[in-house]
Each structure stands twice: as structure tokens, then as C-alpha cells.
Amino acid sequence: MKVKFTLGILVAGILGGAQGFAETKLLRFPDISNDLVVFCHGGDLWKVSTEGGHAVRLTAHPGQELFPKFSPDGKWIAFTGQYDGDEQVYVMPTAGGVPKQLTYYPAAGPLPPRWGYDHQVYGWTPDGEKVLFRSLRDADGGKTLTALYTVSVEGGLPSMLPMPTSGAGDFSPDGKKILYSPLFRDFRTWKRYQGGWAQDLYVFDLECLQATAIDNSVRTERDPMWIGDDLYFASDRGDRLNLYRYDWESKTSEALTHHQEWDVRWPSSDGESRIVFEIDGVLAIYDIASKTETRLSITVPNDGLAMRPSRYPAYDNIEDFSLSPKGSRALFVARGDVFTAPIEKGPTRNLTNSSNAHDKHARWSPDGRKIAFISDLSGEEQIYLIDQSGRGELEALTSCHQVMLSAPEWSPDGSRLAYSDKDGKLFVLSLDNKQVTEIVDAPRGGIYDYTWSACGGHLAFTMRESNGFNRLYLWSVDKQKVEPVTDPLFDVGSPTWDPEGDYLFYLSRREFAPQISSIEWNYAGSHDQQIYALALRKDVKNPFAPESDEVEFADNKSDDGNEGKENEEDIEDVELEDSGKNEDEAKTKEEVAKSYIVIDYDGLSQQSIRVPLSADNIRGLAATKGFLFYKTSGSSFYGRSSNEKPALSVFDLTKRKSETFLEGAGGWALSADGQKILVRMGGSFACYDAKPGAAGKQVVSTSGLMVDRQPKEEWMTIFNEVWRRYRDFFYVENMHGFDWEAIGEQYRPLVKHVAHRSDLNYVIGEMISELNVGHAYIAGGDFEIPDRPKVALPGARFELDLASNKYRIAKILSGHNEETKYRSPLTEIGVNISEGDYILAIDG
């Protein structure tokens, strides 16, 4: 036993050592000085020899540390850190130690990745006394307009450089000029861009305040570097970002590198003879004198904190929910897993627990035994079936699809599933033989609102017409035929069947009461949807016929001697007609509806009746026996949401009266038997009796929605889904002429090197940017960042007057003057301020 134990340790040590010496990729934002390179990996800072090898950790903090830059003497590293929740400028010894905070102005953010980070460090002044950084603090034009500042390593107020707007910059060796870009778009994932936001570089004279353009192309020039007497930068004028040197005499630029597969990213120099940059996830050093490039093999002994498997709460990641057939349990989809949770008592069950797949669109079978859902477990989205208890094997129902799918909907008898794909194909899957039937291929977009009749013999759905309106269609199981049932001149949606088989309810835009603009002669349509009932047979009565109070007769005889009340002749005829039939053959109307709904297609489109409700912004519609549930919302404004709260309402078909069921309701779902309704209110869920009054409230706990998270598996799942989404939904099929399959294969190997969610976003962003399309960004994910500080600002800009050793008011923020009666926090406490006034500095 002792020998085996020793051997086991030896083998584990060898394997561990081999893994430890593996090359690490996704090393970002490098800088170089003397014999050291500093870089960011996994949200922390590391340093390594210019020869490569094992890296040494410099920071270990839940927030990110980014953009490290060596001081000119190599003794200090300035960087952007999130130590107190937002981004500030810090400096620390190159040997390591406690970071010193240099800036305190509250950072804007957290910003979308395409806007970068506030207080981004770019370098140092040549004398090593100040740090150069970019800030949004004076960005009156918004998040895209920023300026460069310097701040002393001894502390104090930052000073803005004279350029009104600026992105990256680098000082000349004498500090009298700066090579800079007036625009900042370094994080925009848009390769080979050549529009109005393409970055150009200028030499700005800080003494005479004049800017001179260098050799700019129609594409991007970025990452300015002033090395000795020469100017260096990165440009994609040759399709890929490569290094260039600007020649002062010829006023032309020479390409130094010629990469065709990967871009030269985030180059930075030592100010003398070398440039370090990122390419294909690794770091490389370009030697200016020898014109040679050396790639570094670096191992980062990261503790993999962001990669650790964990038991993770998913209640903040709920993307879909519904109810069991009789409303005893709730069905949730959260963070890519399928759960069931009790309405009141019992355990919460994670049915799929799969970090390596995105499971979604779960639907409970009518008999309550099974749950159907969509999953990309195989690499493409297919339909799967699982037992509601979580026991048993996962069963794949399809394997034929290579495109993203929409939610499966059970027929009430449990024999079929209807579902669609993103191309507009609507399918019916028979569960007895797993046969998939394509019932329609919509030529103008997807089909998403398909629903089965109570008998399971008909499927209703809407399909877009050439005029842009949706039209209501029916498909019959018996006829295997699709037929239109509404006029194409009216836009319809949200079909829902009457459980008793008499009507098909739907929404339609037929009310036009536009709001006129107070600025220009134009209008916007709103509150234009109404609910309609389509009578499925000619003998179906108008449910909203005019009502009239009439006289009742005491002797139950009419004036002509006939017994019975008025209008009972039709009923007597029916009773006589059925009186001679066997009991088994004589079924009531309700029984017929439950077995099979008969539809009179002749003239069906003319049998729609408006439900007596005012037009509104109606979102969603569902019918139960005797009631209609629907949601209304206010009209949104440009820049803000509506002042009107959304509301879930219920309409009583017998009383012809609507009332608010719940104000402020989010999503909602009815049980199959129509007795219960699950409602989302913010981040909480509650189940109610599905009838007016919102009675029987039972709060549904989501605290048990836990996943066994494997970050590495999740990251690959996310990458693959993003790739498929662009394959399936990009606005042109030819993907701008690029081989999207090859691009996916190029970037997919980098995912195994992801050590932090920011790395994954970077890889995906770079992949997307290969398509050369704008406004295609990625954001979000799990970032452990301390809570951002809450601060108040005085409404004025201060500057230090060195002569008096006092701070004075340099500027009262623009837009505030005597006419607007501006009141800053200082004036609120009785302090009268104006530009030029002095105030005492406060220590610390």
C-alpha cells in the first residue's frame, strides 16, 4: 500500500508539473521595460522576463486590474484598478507591494465593453513624475468623447491636456509634444472599419497648441508610440492590424509586421527600441533595430479562481417559466438548466444540471409525466424529453435540425409537439414514431405563436404576409392542410383557443388614434390593439350580442298559447332531434368540443366579433373557461420607459367586464386546466387562482434553483451559441463574404485558455468583429466587482493655485447660470460660489 501511495503521488506530481508548464494564452494589455514584461491575465496583473517562462503575480483582487504601464525608470507600474468598486488610477512598485491610489473622481460605469473603461492608463510623462490617463469626467458629448489627463505620483488634482477630445496618446521624449488620436474606439469590435469614426493620429504641440496629421489612411490608426525620434502605431490599412513606422521626411509609413491571420493587439513600447504586443493570445516582442519578432512562451500559475466549479444560485438568471398541468409545481428554465419547484411543499429539482448545454423552452406534458425542452447538447438545437421526476434517461426526440429552434408546444392529448425554427418552418412531431412533419415554411420570417385546440386536432398560428401584417392560419391534423382564416388587411397575433371549442380568440390592430407630436407635424400610433373572438361554426352564437331586459310571464305560457319562453323553438327542435338517438351517440356540445372541434371554414374570416374592450397596448392573450387573461402596458418614450405601469387583467366573458388582476405584473403563465396562474412580479413569483380577484396567492420560492456550475463548460457553451446565433440570424446569408465556419474554428481553441469572463467576451468580440459589421457587440457575464461607491459632486471643477496653496473654483459645470437658478450642493448649504473663488484645501 505504501508503494502504491508513493507512486500515486509521483504520477500526480508529474502530471501536475506538466500542466503547470503549459503555455498560457489570452495575455492582454502588455508593456515592456528593461528585462521585464507586465500584462493582464484573468483580471489580475502579472510580470515575466522578456525571455518568457513563469510569470509572477502582482495583484490578486476580485475586481479587475488593467492597462499596466512601466514608469520610464522601470521602478513603478501604473494601472487601472477596481479596488473600491469603480475604476481609478493606481501605482505600485514593480517588485510588488501595496497599490497607491492617484485619482478619486467617481468613474463612469460600469460601462458596456465597447466603451472601454474610465480612468484608462496610457503611460507616463517622460520625467516619470506623472501618469497619463484617459477620463470621461469632462465628456459633455457623452461616453464616446473623452480627454487625456496627467496626475502626479505624489497625488493631487489631475490636469487636463489641452486637446478638447482624445483617445490614446504618447508623449515625445522631451514632453513637449504628444502623438494622439482625437477619437476613442479601441474596444469597438469592428475590424477594417473606414467610416467617420475611423481613428487618425496627430502630433499635437503642447506649447503652440497646433495639431499636425501624420500618414492616415481611410481605416484605423491607433496605439500611438513615440520611440526616440520616430512615430509608431498599429493600423489595419492592410486588412489586419500590423505595426507601422512613420517617416518624417517622406511623410509615409512603413509596415514592420505583415500578419494575415491575427491582429497585432495593444502594442506598447519601452520608449527606446522594443515593442511588445498581443497576437493569437500570446505576447511577442518586436525589436526595432533588428526588425525581428520573438514570441514569448509564458506560463501563468493562476489559481483559477474564476474557473472553479461551484454550487451557484440561478434564481437571478430565470429566462422562462410555466406551470404543471394542474398548477401543483412550477417549471423554470434558469442559467441553461430545467427545474421544477413546488408551489407550496416539496423539493426543487434540477432536471438537467448541464453546464455543457443551454437547455431552454421547457414545456410540461398534458399528463404531467414528461417535460419537453430544447437543448444544444449535441452541438445543434434539438428537442429532448425528460421525466418530470428527474429520474430516467434523457431522450432525444429529434436529430435532424441544424438551426435554432423555438419552444415546443404539446397537443392536449400528448401525442404531438409543435415547434418552429428561425427560418420560419413550422413542424409537428409525432411522439409515437418520432416522425417530423413540416407543415409550413413561412417566406417572411419566423412563426412563434402556434397553439393547439383543446381537442388537439387543429393548430392555430400567425404568419407574416407581403404587406408586413401577420395573418391567422389553421392547420388540421385530419386534412393535413393549412388554411388562412382572417383578412390579410389586418395585423393579428396571440391566437388562443376557447377551451369549449366555440371560439378562437386573437389580438388585432384595428384602432387608429395617433398621438400628434408637439414639435413637428407627425404622429405615433399607440393603444391600437383589440381582442377578437372568431366563431368556429355558423351555429355559434354571438357571445356579445345586445342584451335586453324583458318581461317575464308568470304562467309560463305565451300569448299564442304555446308553452315556454320566447326564443325556445330552436332548443325544442334540438331536443326532439336527439330524443330518438341512443345515449352513447347523443353527446352534449361540451363533450363534442372535448373530443374534436368541428370548424366551418366557409366564410370563417367573416365571423370575427370584437370583445367589448377599449383598444390598448395588449401583450399576450390566454383563454380559460369563462375568462380571458391579457396584459397591458403604457407607451414607451425615447430615452425612458412609460409612466404607466403594466397590468395583468382578466375579462369575464359572462359579465362582459374586465378588471385588473395584478398591477405591475411581469410575465405570466396559465396551467393547462386553466385553474391556476403563475405571475412574475419583479424577481419574485406567486401562484393564484385563475379567476377575478387574484385569490389564493401562494408565493413560489426560487431559492432552490441551484446549478453545479462548471465555468469552462459554460464558456464553451456560450461561445458555440453565439457562433450559431450569428450563423442563423446574420442579416445576409453570405456573412459579408467571410467563411464563418473557418472563423469559428480559428477562435474556438482560444476558449480553453479563458481564465475570466472578460477573456471570453474578448474572444467572442474579436470573432464577431471579423464580419466587419457595426453595432454587433457582446456584454455581460459573471464579474466579481465590489459595489461601486455612491458619491455626490459639488457641481464645480476645482484647481490648485500653487502660489496660494489653495484650491479655487475653475469652472461651474456647463448649463448652469443665473437664469437657470443653478443650485449646487454648496449653495444648498448657504455657500455662494462663482468661478475664481478660493476655498481651503482639506488634508486627505
Coordinates of C-alpha atoms in Angstrom, one line a residue, residues 410-413 415-416 428 451-460 474-481 497 593-599 601:
W410 CA -47.8 19.9 -26.6
S411 CA -51.1 18.9 -28.2
P412 CA -53.7 18.3 -25.3
D413 CA -53.7 14.6 -25.9
S415 CA -49.4 12.7 -28.9
R416 CA -47.7 15.6 -30.7
V428 CA -45.3 18.8 -35.9
T451 CA -51.2 26.9 -30.2
W452 CA -53.2 23.7 -30.2
S453 CA -57.0 23.5 -30.0
A454 CA -58.5 21.7 -26.9
C455 CA -59.1 18.6 -28.9
G456 CA -55.6 18.5 -30.4
G457 CA -57.0 18.3 -33.9
H458 CA -56.1 21.8 -35.0
L459 CA -53.1 24.1 -34.8
A460 CA -53.5 27.9 -35.0
L474 CA -55.2 27.0 -39.1
W475 CA -53.7 23.5 -39.7
S476 CA -55.8 20.4 -39.4
V477 CA -54.5 17.0 -38.3
D478 CA -57.1 15.2 -40.4
K479 CA -56.8 17.3 -43.6
Q480 CA -53.0 17.9 -43.3
K481 CA -53.8 21.3 -44.8
W497 CA -58.5 28.7 -28.2
A593 CA -65.7 20.0 -28.1
K594 CA -63.6 17.9 -25.8
S595 CA -63.4 15.1 -28.3
Y596 CA -63.0 17.0 -31.6
I597 CA -63.7 20.6 -32.6
V598 CA -65.6 21.0 -35.9
I599 CA -64.7 24.1 -37.9
Y601 CA -64.1 27.1 -43.0

